[in-house]
Amino acid sequence: MTQEALAEALSVSVGYVSNMERGITKISLTTLAKIAGAVDCELGELVSGTAAMEKDYLDAEFSALLSRLNQEEKRMLLRLLKTYLDEK
């Protein structure tokens, strides 16, 4: 979601959203609840952190992208990944 879209959903300025993202503006619980609604998540997810959800998201995102590849593309990606890990 862009800053513009979030600003519109919250009825605030883009500058206000930018300041929230940079930690310049303190966010009220009411505003946080509106943000949760705008991005379609639970308020608790925003408040408690997302480390576990981030892993689930990354796994799901990787799986979705992988499912779009044919077998040859998957083999190529596997070779690239192995090379990357060997060089790391």
PDB file of N, CA and C in Angstrom:
ATOM      1  N   MET A   1       0.858  -1.172   0.000  1.00  0.00           N
ATOM      2  CA  MET A   1       0.000   0.000   0.000  1.00  0.00           C
ATOM      3  C   MET A   1       0.904   1.236   0.000  1.00  0.00           C
ATOM      4  N   THR A   2       0.565   2.176  -0.817  1.00  0.00           N
ATOM      5  CA  THR A   2       1.361   3.404  -0.894  1.00  0.00           C
ATOM      6  C   THR A   2       1.009   4.334   0.260  1.00  0.00           C
ATOM      7  N   GLN A   3       1.896   5.283   0.501  1.00  0.00           N
ATOM      8  CA  GLN A   3       1.609   6.293   1.522  1.00  0.00           C
ATOM      9  C   GLN A   3       0.352   7.062   1.154  1.00  0.00           C
ATOM     10  N   GLU A   4       0.189   7.337  -0.123  1.00  0.00           N
ATOM     11  CA  GLU A   4      -0.984   8.084  -0.577  1.00  0.00           C
ATOM     12  C   GLU A   4      -2.265   7.324  -0.276  1.00  0.00           C
ATOM     13  N   ALA A   5      -2.259   6.015  -0.556  1.00  0.00           N
ATOM     14  CA  ALA A   5      -3.458   5.204  -0.317  1.00  0.00           C
ATOM     15  C   ALA A   5      -3.762   5.113   1.180  1.00  0.00           C
ATOM     16  N   LEU A   6      -2.719   4.938   1.983  1.00  0.00           N
ATOM     17  CA  LEU A   6      -2.936   4.872   3.431  1.00  0.00           C
ATOM     18  C   LEU A   6      -3.421   6.211   3.966  1.00  0.00           C
ATOM     19  N   ALA A   7      -2.832   7.286   3.484  1.00  0.00           N
ATOM     20  CA  ALA A   7      -3.269   8.622   3.914  1.00  0.00           C
ATOM     21  C   ALA A   7      -4.737   8.835   3.592  1.00  0.00           C
ATOM     22  N   GLU A   8      -5.140   8.423   2.411  1.00  0.00           N
ATOM     23  CA  GLU A   8      -6.550   8.573   2.014  1.00  0.00           C
ATOM     24  C   GLU A   8      -7.449   7.726   2.909  1.00  0.00           C
ATOM     25  N   ALA A   9      -7.028   6.485   3.191  1.00  0.00           N
ATOM     26  CA  ALA A   9      -7.830   5.602   4.036  1.00  0.00           C
ATOM     27  C   ALA A   9      -7.972   6.142   5.450  1.00  0.00           C
ATOM     28  N   LEU A  10      -6.946   6.849   5.925  1.00  0.00           N
ATOM     29  CA  LEU A  10      -6.969   7.387   7.284  1.00  0.00           C
ATOM     30  C   LEU A  10      -7.480   8.817   7.352  1.00  0.00           C
ATOM     31  N   SER A  11      -7.705   9.420   6.197  1.00  0.00           N
ATOM     32  CA  SER A  11      -8.113  10.824   6.114  1.00  0.00           C
ATOM     33  C   SER A  11      -7.072  11.744   6.749  1.00  0.00           C
ATOM     34  N   VAL A  12      -5.807  11.484   6.409  1.00  0.00           N
ATOM     35  CA  VAL A  12      -4.701  12.325   6.877  1.00  0.00           C
ATOM     36  C   VAL A  12      -3.834  12.670   5.678  1.00  0.00           C
ATOM     37  N   SER A  13      -2.829  13.496   5.897  1.00  0.00           N
ATOM     38  CA  SER A  13      -1.941  13.882   4.800  1.00  0.00           C
ATOM     39  C   SER A  13      -0.861  12.826   4.582  1.00  0.00           C
ATOM     40  N   VAL A  14      -0.290  12.841   3.400  1.00  0.00           N
ATOM     41  CA  VAL A  14       0.817  11.944   3.079  1.00  0.00           C
ATOM     42  C   VAL A  14       2.004  12.257   3.996  1.00  0.00           C
ATOM     43  N   GLY A  15       2.204  13.531   4.300  1.00  0.00           N
ATOM     44  CA  GLY A  15       3.276  13.927   5.201  1.00  0.00           C
ATOM     45  C   GLY A  15       3.115  13.308   6.580  1.00  0.00           C
ATOM     46  N   TYR A  16       1.881  13.227   7.051  1.00  0.00           N
ATOM     47  CA  TYR A  16       1.610  12.617   8.354  1.00  0.00           C
ATOM     48  C   TYR A  16       1.972  11.139   8.324  1.00  0.00           C
ATOM     49  N   VAL A  17       1.601  10.451   7.245  1.00  0.00           N
ATOM     50  CA  VAL A  17       1.934   9.032   7.102  1.00  0.00           C
ATOM     51  C   VAL A  17       3.444   8.857   7.049  1.00  0.00           C
ATOM     52  N   SER A  18       4.110   9.713   6.312  1.00  0.00           N
ATOM     53  CA  SER A  18       5.562   9.657   6.215  1.00  0.00           C
ATOM     54  C   SER A  18       6.204   9.842   7.589  1.00  0.00           C
ATOM     55  N   ASN A  19       5.700  10.792   8.349  1.00  0.00           N
ATOM     56  CA  ASN A  19       6.234  11.032   9.692  1.00  0.00           C
ATOM     57  C   ASN A  19       5.983   9.845  10.627  1.00  0.00           C
ATOM     58  N   MET A  20       4.844   9.164  10.459  1.00  0.00           N
ATOM     59  CA  MET A  20       4.582   7.964  11.257  1.00  0.00           C
ATOM     60  C   MET A  20       5.596   6.880  10.905  1.00  0.00           C
ATOM     61  N   GLU A  21       5.835   6.681   9.619  1.00  0.00           N
ATOM     62  CA  GLU A  21       6.775   5.645   9.174  1.00  0.00           C
ATOM     63  C   GLU A  21       8.178   5.902   9.702  1.00  0.00           C
ATOM     64  N   ARG A  22       8.566   7.149   9.766  1.00  0.00           N
ATOM     65  CA  ARG A  22       9.918   7.494  10.219  1.00  0.00           C
ATOM     66  C   ARG A  22      10.014   7.630  11.736  1.00  0.00           C
ATOM     67  N   GLY A  23       8.909   7.455  12.438  1.00  0.00           N
ATOM     68  CA  GLY A  23       8.924   7.524  13.891  1.00  0.00           C
ATOM     69  C   GLY A  23       8.937   8.926  14.444  1.00  0.00           C
ATOM     70  N   ILE A  24       8.643   9.900  13.605  1.00  0.00           N
ATOM     71  CA  ILE A  24       8.634  11.295  14.039  1.00  0.00           C
ATOM     72  C   ILE A  24       7.325  11.621  14.757  1.00  0.00           C
ATOM     73  N   THR A  25       6.235  11.083  14.237  1.00  0.00           N
ATOM     74  CA  THR A  25       4.915  11.310  14.813  1.00  0.00           C
ATOM     75  C   THR A  25       4.508  10.113  15.650  1.00  0.00           C
ATOM     76  N   LYS A  26       4.103  10.359  16.877  1.00  0.00           N
ATOM     77  CA  LYS A  26       3.592   9.278  17.711  1.00  0.00           C
ATOM     78  C   LYS A  26       2.187   8.928  17.236  1.00  0.00           C
ATOM     79  N   ILE A  27       1.900   7.635  17.270  1.00  0.00           N
ATOM     80  CA  ILE A  27       0.622   7.151  16.742  1.00  0.00           C
ATOM     81  C   ILE A  27      -0.296   6.780  17.900  1.00  0.00           C
ATOM     82  N   SER A  28      -1.507   7.288  17.863  1.00  0.00           N
ATOM     83  CA  SER A  28      -2.477   6.940  18.903  1.00  0.00           C
ATOM     84  C   SER A  28      -3.013   5.538  18.635  1.00  0.00           C
ATOM     85  N   LEU A  29      -3.584   4.935  19.648  1.00  0.00           N
ATOM     86  CA  LEU A  29      -4.177   3.612  19.507  1.00  0.00           C
ATOM     87  C   LEU A  29      -5.327   3.649  18.493  1.00  0.00           C
ATOM     88  N   THR A  30      -6.055   4.724  18.480  1.00  0.00           N
ATOM     89  CA  THR A  30      -7.158   4.879  17.519  1.00  0.00           C
ATOM     90  C   THR A  30      -6.620   4.885  16.093  1.00  0.00           C
ATOM     91  N   THR A  31      -5.543   5.632  15.864  1.00  0.00           N
ATOM     92  CA  THR A  31      -4.938   5.681  14.532  1.00  0.00           C
ATOM     93  C   THR A  31      -4.365   4.321  14.159  1.00  0.00           C
ATOM     94  N   LEU A  32      -3.745   3.654  15.116  1.00  0.00           N
ATOM     95  CA  LEU A  32      -3.191   2.333  14.868  1.00  0.00           C
ATOM     96  C   LEU A  32      -4.289   1.346  14.481  1.00  0.00           C
ATOM     97  N   ALA A  33      -5.437   1.451  15.135  1.00  0.00           N
ATOM     98  CA  ALA A  33      -6.574   0.585  14.794  1.00  0.00           C
ATOM     99  C   ALA A  33      -7.062   0.872  13.378  1.00  0.00           C
ATOM    100  N   LYS A  34      -7.068   2.150  12.982  1.00  0.00           N
ATOM    101  CA  LYS A  34      -7.464   2.499  11.620  1.00  0.00           C
ATOM    102  C   LYS A  34      -6.467   1.953  10.598  1.00  0.00           C
ATOM    103  N   ILE A  35      -5.173   2.004  10.943  1.00  0.00           N
ATOM    104  CA  ILE A  35      -4.148   1.460  10.050  1.00  0.00           C
ATOM    105  C   ILE A  35      -4.350  -0.042   9.886  1.00  0.00           C
ATOM    106  N   ALA A  36      -4.608  -0.732  10.998  1.00  0.00           N
ATOM    107  CA  ALA A  36      -4.848  -2.177  10.940  1.00  0.00           C
ATOM    108  C   ALA A  36      -6.020  -2.486  10.015  1.00  0.00           C
ATOM    109  N   GLY A  37      -7.069  -1.695  10.119  1.00  0.00           N
ATOM    110  CA  GLY A  37      -8.219  -1.890   9.241  1.00  0.00           C
ATOM    111  C   GLY A  37      -7.882  -1.621   7.791  1.00  0.00           C
ATOM    112  N   ALA A  38      -7.085  -0.600   7.546  1.00  0.00           N
ATOM    113  CA  ALA A  38      -6.726  -0.229   6.175  1.00  0.00           C
ATOM    114  C   ALA A  38      -5.849  -1.278   5.507  1.00  0.00           C
ATOM    115  N   VAL A  39      -4.983  -1.924   6.294  1.00  0.00           N
ATOM    116  CA  VAL A  39      -4.087  -2.932   5.709  1.00  0.00           C
ATOM    117  C   VAL A  39      -4.602  -4.351   5.948  1.00  0.00           C
ATOM    118  N   ASP A  40      -5.811  -4.459   6.474  1.00  0.00           N
ATOM    119  CA  ASP A  40      -6.496  -5.733   6.669  1.00  0.00           C
ATOM    120  C   ASP A  40      -5.708  -6.698   7.551  1.00  0.00           C
ATOM    121  N   CYS A  41      -5.359  -6.235   8.748  1.00  0.00           N
ATOM    122  CA  CYS A  41      -4.717  -7.122   9.719  1.00  0.00           C
ATOM    123  C   CYS A  41      -5.278  -6.804  11.093  1.00  0.00           C
ATOM    124  N   GLU A  42      -4.967  -7.649  12.043  1.00  0.00           N
ATOM    125  CA  GLU A  42      -5.420  -7.440  13.416  1.00  0.00           C
ATOM    126  C   GLU A  42      -4.543  -6.388  14.096  1.00  0.00           C
ATOM    127  N   LEU A  43      -5.139  -5.626  14.962  1.00  0.00           N
ATOM    128  CA  LEU A  43      -4.400  -4.616  15.714  1.00  0.00           C
ATOM    129  C   LEU A  43      -3.251  -5.262  16.484  1.00  0.00           C
ATOM    130  N   GLY A  44      -3.484  -6.430  17.035  1.00  0.00           N
ATOM    131  CA  GLY A  44      -2.452  -7.137  17.782  1.00  0.00           C
ATOM    132  C   GLY A  44      -1.222  -7.440  16.951  1.00  0.00           C
ATOM    133  N   GLU A  45      -1.403  -7.684  15.661  1.00  0.00           N
ATOM    134  CA  GLU A  45      -0.273  -7.941  14.776  1.00  0.00           C
ATOM    135  C   GLU A  45       0.636  -6.723  14.694  1.00  0.00           C
ATOM    136  N   LEU A  46       0.039  -5.547  14.676  1.00  0.00           N
ATOM    137  CA  LEU A  46       0.828  -4.317  14.612  1.00  0.00           C
ATOM    138  C   LEU A  46       1.505  -4.014  15.940  1.00  0.00           C
ATOM    139  N   VAL A  47       0.839  -4.335  17.024  1.00  0.00           N
ATOM    140  CA  VAL A  47       1.350  -3.994  18.342  1.00  0.00           C
ATOM    141  C   VAL A  47       2.408  -4.986  18.823  1.00  0.00           C
ATOM    142  N   SER A  48       2.189  -6.279  18.578  1.00  0.00           N
ATOM    143  CA  SER A  48       3.065  -7.291  19.169  1.00  0.00           C
ATOM    144  C   SER A  48       4.262  -7.654  18.306  1.00  0.00           C
ATOM    145  N   GLY A  49       4.330  -7.153  17.099  1.00  0.00           N
ATOM    146  CA  GLY A  49       5.438  -7.511  16.216  1.00  0.00           C
ATOM    147  C   GLY A  49       5.037  -8.621  15.269  1.00  0.00           C
ATOM    148  N   THR A  50       5.867  -8.837  14.268  1.00  0.00           N
ATOM    149  CA  THR A  50       5.474  -9.775  13.229  1.00  0.00           C
ATOM    150  C   THR A  50       6.550 -10.782  12.871  1.00  0.00           C
ATOM    151  N   ALA A  51       7.453 -11.091  13.774  1.00  0.00           N
ATOM    152  CA  ALA A  51       8.556 -11.998  13.436  1.00  0.00           C
ATOM    153  C   ALA A  51       8.039 -13.349  12.948  1.00  0.00           C
ATOM    154  N   ALA A  52       7.104 -13.941  13.665  1.00  0.00           N
ATOM    155  CA  ALA A  52       6.569 -15.245  13.244  1.00  0.00           C
ATOM    156  C   ALA A  52       5.771 -15.109  11.961  1.00  0.00           C
ATOM    157  N   MET A  53       4.974 -14.052  11.866  1.00  0.00           N
ATOM    158  CA  MET A  53       4.172 -13.848  10.664  1.00  0.00           C
ATOM    159  C   MET A  53       5.060 -13.558   9.472  1.00  0.00           C
ATOM    160  N   GLU A  54       6.175 -12.864   9.689  1.00  0.00           N
ATOM    161  CA  GLU A  54       7.082 -12.551   8.597  1.00  0.00           C
ATOM    162  C   GLU A  54       7.639 -13.831   7.999  1.00  0.00           C
ATOM    163  N   LYS A  55       8.005 -14.801   8.847  1.00  0.00           N
ATOM    164  CA  LYS A  55       8.509 -16.076   8.354  1.00  0.00           C
ATOM    165  C   LYS A  55       7.431 -16.764   7.527  1.00  0.00           C
ATOM    166  N   ASP A  56       6.212 -16.803   8.047  1.00  0.00           N
ATOM    167  CA  ASP A  56       5.107 -17.417   7.305  1.00  0.00           C
ATOM    168  C   ASP A  56       4.881 -16.704   5.984  1.00  0.00           C
ATOM    169  N   TYR A  57       4.941 -15.378   6.024  1.00  0.00           N
ATOM    170  CA  TYR A  57       4.749 -14.601   4.801  1.00  0.00           C
ATOM    171  C   TYR A  57       5.835 -14.919   3.785  1.00  0.00           C
ATOM    172  N   LEU A  58       7.103 -14.938   4.242  1.00  0.00           N
ATOM    173  CA  LEU A  58       8.203 -15.213   3.323  1.00  0.00           C
ATOM    174  C   LEU A  58       8.096 -16.613   2.739  1.00  0.00           C
ATOM    175  N   ASP A  59       7.747 -17.576   3.563  1.00  0.00           N
ATOM    176  CA  ASP A  59       7.581 -18.945   3.067  1.00  0.00           C
ATOM    177  C   ASP A  59       6.467 -19.017   2.022  1.00  0.00           C
ATOM    178  N   ALA A  60       5.366 -18.354   2.305  1.00  0.00           N
ATOM    179  CA  ALA A  60       4.240 -18.358   1.365  1.00  0.00           C
ATOM    180  C   ALA A  60       4.591 -17.628   0.080  1.00  0.00           C
ATOM    181  N   GLU A  61       5.284 -16.512   0.204  1.00  0.00           N
ATOM    182  CA  GLU A  61       5.681 -15.739  -0.971  1.00  0.00           C
ATOM    183  C   GLU A  61       6.642 -16.546  -1.839  1.00  0.00           C
ATOM    184  N   PHE A  62       7.618 -17.171  -1.200  1.00  0.00           N
ATOM    185  CA  PHE A  62       8.578 -17.991  -1.943  1.00  0.00           C
ATOM    186  C   PHE A  62       7.859 -19.146  -2.635  1.00  0.00           C
ATOM    187  N   SER A  63       6.969 -19.793  -1.929  1.00  0.00           N
ATOM    188  CA  SER A  63       6.223 -20.918  -2.491  1.00  0.00           C
ATOM    189  C   SER A  63       5.373 -20.481  -3.682  1.00  0.00           C
ATOM    190  N   ALA A  64       4.729 -19.340  -3.563  1.00  0.00           N
ATOM    191  CA  ALA A  64       3.897 -18.835  -4.661  1.00  0.00           C
ATOM    192  C   ALA A  64       4.741 -18.526  -5.893  1.00  0.00           C
ATOM    193  N   LEU A  65       5.893 -17.917  -5.684  1.00  0.00           N
ATOM    194  CA  LEU A  65       6.769 -17.620  -6.819  1.00  0.00           C
ATOM    195  C   LEU A  65       7.328 -18.895  -7.431  1.00  0.00           C
ATOM    196  N   LEU A  66       7.705 -19.826  -6.593  1.00  0.00           N
ATOM    197  CA  LEU A  66       8.255 -21.093  -7.071  1.00  0.00           C
ATOM    198  C   LEU A  66       7.234 -21.864  -7.903  1.00  0.00           C
ATOM    199  N   SER A  67       5.985 -21.795  -7.520  1.00  0.00           N
ATOM    200  CA  SER A  67       4.939 -22.530  -8.248  1.00  0.00           C
ATOM    201  C   SER A  67       4.725 -21.989  -9.656  1.00  0.00           C
ATOM    202  N   ARG A  68       5.187 -20.771  -9.916  1.00  0.00           N
ATOM    203  CA  ARG A  68       5.036 -20.180 -11.246  1.00  0.00           C
ATOM    204  C   ARG A  68       6.121 -20.630 -12.225  1.00  0.00           C
ATOM    205  N   LEU A  69       7.155 -21.320 -11.709  1.00  0.00           N
ATOM    206  CA  LEU A  69       8.268 -21.726 -12.562  1.00  0.00           C
ATOM    207  C   LEU A  69       8.037 -23.117 -13.147  1.00  0.00           C
ATOM    208  N   ASN A  70       8.567 -23.339 -14.352  1.00  0.00           N
ATOM    209  CA  ASN A  70       8.533 -24.685 -14.910  1.00  0.00           C
ATOM    210  C   ASN A  70       9.718 -25.468 -14.348  1.00  0.00           C
ATOM    211  N   GLN A  71       9.825 -26.742 -14.691  1.00  0.00           N
ATOM    212  CA  GLN A  71      10.874 -27.592 -14.110  1.00  0.00           C
ATOM    213  C   GLN A  71      12.282 -27.092 -14.439  1.00  0.00           C
ATOM    214  N   GLU A  72      12.503 -26.673 -15.658  1.00  0.00           N
ATOM    215  CA  GLU A  72      13.831 -26.187 -16.040  1.00  0.00           C
ATOM    216  C   GLU A  72      14.190 -24.915 -15.268  1.00  0.00           C
ATOM    217  N   GLU A  73      13.222 -24.030 -15.103  1.00  0.00           N
ATOM    218  CA  GLU A  73      13.464 -22.806 -14.335  1.00  0.00           C
ATOM    219  C   GLU A  73      13.762 -23.126 -12.872  1.00  0.00           C
ATOM    220  N   LYS A  74      13.065 -24.130 -12.338  1.00  0.00           N
ATOM    221  CA  LYS A  74      13.325 -24.542 -10.956  1.00  0.00           C
ATOM    222  C   LYS A  74      14.732 -25.116 -10.821  1.00  0.00           C
ATOM    223  N   ARG A  75      15.176 -25.909 -11.794  1.00  0.00           N
ATOM    224  CA  ARG A  75      16.530 -26.455 -11.760  1.00  0.00           C
ATOM    225  C   ARG A  75      17.564 -25.331 -11.808  1.00  0.00           C
ATOM    226  N   MET A  76      17.326 -24.344 -12.668  1.00  0.00           N
ATOM    227  CA  MET A  76      18.237 -23.216 -12.781  1.00  0.00           C
ATOM    228  C   MET A  76      18.289 -22.439 -11.460  1.00  0.00           C
ATOM    229  N   LEU A  77      17.127 -22.192 -10.863  1.00  0.00           N
ATOM    230  CA  LEU A  77      17.073 -21.478  -9.588  1.00  0.00           C
ATOM    231  C   LEU A  77      17.799 -22.264  -8.499  1.00  0.00           C
ATOM    232  N   LEU A  78      17.640 -23.567  -8.498  1.00  0.00           N
ATOM    233  CA  LEU A  78      18.325 -24.402  -7.518  1.00  0.00           C
ATOM    234  C   LEU A  78      19.839 -24.299  -7.682  1.00  0.00           C
ATOM    235  N   ARG A  79      20.315 -24.332  -8.921  1.00  0.00           N
ATOM    236  CA  ARG A  79      21.754 -24.183  -9.171  1.00  0.00           C
ATOM    237  C   ARG A  79      22.247 -22.817  -8.688  1.00  0.00           C
ATOM    238  N   LEU A  80      21.485 -21.783  -8.995  1.00  0.00           N
ATOM    239  CA  LEU A  80      21.854 -20.436  -8.549  1.00  0.00           C
ATOM    240  C   LEU A  80      21.901 -20.346  -7.027  1.00  0.00           C
ATOM    241  N   LEU A  81      20.912 -20.915  -6.376  1.00  0.00           N
ATOM    242  CA  LEU A  81      20.855 -20.873  -4.923  1.00  0.00           C
ATOM    243  C   LEU A  81      22.026 -21.632  -4.310  1.00  0.00           C
ATOM    244  N   LYS A  82      22.327 -22.796  -4.852  1.00  0.00           N
ATOM    245  CA  LYS A  82      23.473 -23.563  -4.357  1.00  0.00           C
ATOM    246  C   LYS A  82      24.757 -22.792  -4.536  1.00  0.00           C
ATOM    247  N   THR A  83      24.942 -22.162  -5.699  1.00  0.00           N
ATOM    248  CA  THR A  83      26.136 -21.361  -5.952  1.00  0.00           C
ATOM    249  C   THR A  83      26.219 -20.205  -4.978  1.00  0.00           C
ATOM    250  N   TYR A  84      25.107 -19.535  -4.765  1.00  0.00           N
ATOM    251  CA  TYR A  84      25.069 -18.418  -3.823  1.00  0.00           C
ATOM    252  C   TYR A  84      25.486 -18.874  -2.429  1.00  0.00           C
ATOM    253  N   LEU A  85      24.917 -19.987  -1.956  1.00  0.00           N
ATOM    254  CA  LEU A  85      25.224 -20.467  -0.615  1.00  0.00           C
ATOM    255  C   LEU A  85      26.667 -20.942  -0.494  1.00  0.00           C
ATOM    256  N   ASP A  86      27.198 -21.528  -1.548  1.00  0.00           N
ATOM    257  CA  ASP A  86      28.599 -21.968  -1.539  1.00  0.00           C
ATOM    258  C   ASP A  86      29.547 -20.785  -1.476  1.00  0.00           C
ATOM    259  N   GLU A  87      29.202 -19.698  -2.133  1.00  0.00           N
ATOM    260  CA  GLU A  87      30.051 -18.500  -2.198  1.00  0.00           C
ATOM    261  C   GLU A  87      29.933 -17.642  -0.938  1.00  0.00           C
ATOM    262  N   LYS A  88      28.870 -17.811  -0.235  1.00  0.00           N
ATOM    263  CA  LYS A  88      28.554 -16.976   0.933  1.00  0.00           C
ATOM    264  C   LYS A  88      29.504 -17.168   2.048  1.00  0.00           C
TER     265      LYS A  88
END
